Protein backbone atom coordinates (compact mmCIF):
# COMPACT_ATOMS: atom_id res chain seq x y z
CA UNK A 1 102.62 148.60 120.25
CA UNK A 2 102.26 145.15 118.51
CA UNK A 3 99.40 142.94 119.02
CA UNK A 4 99.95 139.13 118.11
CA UNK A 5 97.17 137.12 118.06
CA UNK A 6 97.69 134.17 116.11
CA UNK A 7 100.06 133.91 113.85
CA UNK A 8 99.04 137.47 112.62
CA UNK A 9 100.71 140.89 114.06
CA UNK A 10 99.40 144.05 114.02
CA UNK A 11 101.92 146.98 114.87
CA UNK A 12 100.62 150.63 115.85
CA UNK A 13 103.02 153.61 116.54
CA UNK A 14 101.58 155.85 118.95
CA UNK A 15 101.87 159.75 118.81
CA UNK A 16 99.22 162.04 120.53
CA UNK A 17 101.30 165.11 119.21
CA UNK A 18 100.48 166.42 115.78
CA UNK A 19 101.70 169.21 115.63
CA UNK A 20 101.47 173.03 117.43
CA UNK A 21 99.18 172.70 120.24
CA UNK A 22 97.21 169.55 118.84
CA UNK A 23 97.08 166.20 120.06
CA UNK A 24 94.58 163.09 119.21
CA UNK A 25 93.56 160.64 122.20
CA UNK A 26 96.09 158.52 123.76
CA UNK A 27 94.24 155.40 122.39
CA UNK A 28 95.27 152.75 119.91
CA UNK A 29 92.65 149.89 118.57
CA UNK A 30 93.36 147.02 117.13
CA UNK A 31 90.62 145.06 115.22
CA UNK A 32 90.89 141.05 116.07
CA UNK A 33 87.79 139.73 114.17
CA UNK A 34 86.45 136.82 115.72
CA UNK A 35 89.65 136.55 117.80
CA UNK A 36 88.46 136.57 122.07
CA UNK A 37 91.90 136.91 122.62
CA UNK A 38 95.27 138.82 121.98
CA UNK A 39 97.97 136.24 122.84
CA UNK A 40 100.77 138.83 123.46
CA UNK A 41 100.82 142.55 123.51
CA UNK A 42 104.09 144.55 123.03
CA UNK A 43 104.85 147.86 124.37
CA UNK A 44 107.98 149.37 123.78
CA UNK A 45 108.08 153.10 124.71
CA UNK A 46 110.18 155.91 123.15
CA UNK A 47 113.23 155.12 125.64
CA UNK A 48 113.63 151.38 125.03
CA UNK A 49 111.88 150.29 127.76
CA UNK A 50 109.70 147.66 127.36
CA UNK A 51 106.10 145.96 128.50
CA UNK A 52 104.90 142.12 127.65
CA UNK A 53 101.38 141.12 128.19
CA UNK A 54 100.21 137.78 127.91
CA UNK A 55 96.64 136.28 127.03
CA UNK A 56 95.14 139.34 126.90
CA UNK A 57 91.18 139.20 126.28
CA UNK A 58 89.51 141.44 123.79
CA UNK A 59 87.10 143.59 123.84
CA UNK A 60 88.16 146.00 126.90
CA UNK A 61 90.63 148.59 127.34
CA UNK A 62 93.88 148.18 128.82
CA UNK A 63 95.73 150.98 130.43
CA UNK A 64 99.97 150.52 130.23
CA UNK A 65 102.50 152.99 132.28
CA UNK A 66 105.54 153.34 131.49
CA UNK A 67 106.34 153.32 135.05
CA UNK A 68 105.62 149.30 134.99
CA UNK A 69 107.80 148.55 132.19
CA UNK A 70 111.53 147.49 132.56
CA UNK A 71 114.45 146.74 130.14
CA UNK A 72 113.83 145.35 126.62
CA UNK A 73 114.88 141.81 126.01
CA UNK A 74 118.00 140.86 124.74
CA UNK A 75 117.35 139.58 121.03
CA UNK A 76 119.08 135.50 121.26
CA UNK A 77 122.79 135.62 119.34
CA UNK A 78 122.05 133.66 116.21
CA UNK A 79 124.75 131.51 117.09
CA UNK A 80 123.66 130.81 120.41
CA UNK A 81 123.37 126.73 120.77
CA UNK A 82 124.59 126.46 117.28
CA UNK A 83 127.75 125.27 115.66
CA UNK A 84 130.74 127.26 115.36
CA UNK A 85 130.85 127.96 111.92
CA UNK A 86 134.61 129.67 112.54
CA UNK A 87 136.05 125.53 112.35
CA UNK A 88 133.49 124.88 110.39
């Protein structure tokens, strides 16, 4: 999960699992300061699938399911709208 608010990003990897028969709470915090809001949040679960929320406000918890996210996003070519550099 990555949190961007500003120009600062927070990234949290979430496993409940640690170890034989123990898990922690499904819950990941991120502290903002005097940030009211996150401006994107990034899910990307353990299959690639992704989730992108937008303006999110602090304070509250939001639940994700993976059964709302879709496909990742497919990263922009570096060359894409640039010069060929193979005449170049």
């Amino acid at each position: 999960v990555t949190a961007w608010s500003g120009e600062h990003p927070q990234y949290v990897e979430m496993f409940p699992h640690r170890g034989y028969k123990s898990t922690v709470e499904g819950i990941v915090h991120f502290g903002l300061g005097p940030a009211t809001t996150v401006d994107s949040l990034e899910v990307r679960w353990p299959d690639g699938s992704y989730q992108l929320l937008l303006d999110v406000a602090a304070d509250q918890t939001i639940p994700v399911d993976h059964a709302d996210a879709g496909p990742a996003p497919i990263p922009a070519s570096p060359r894409a709208g640039g010069e060929d550099n193979a005449n170049g």
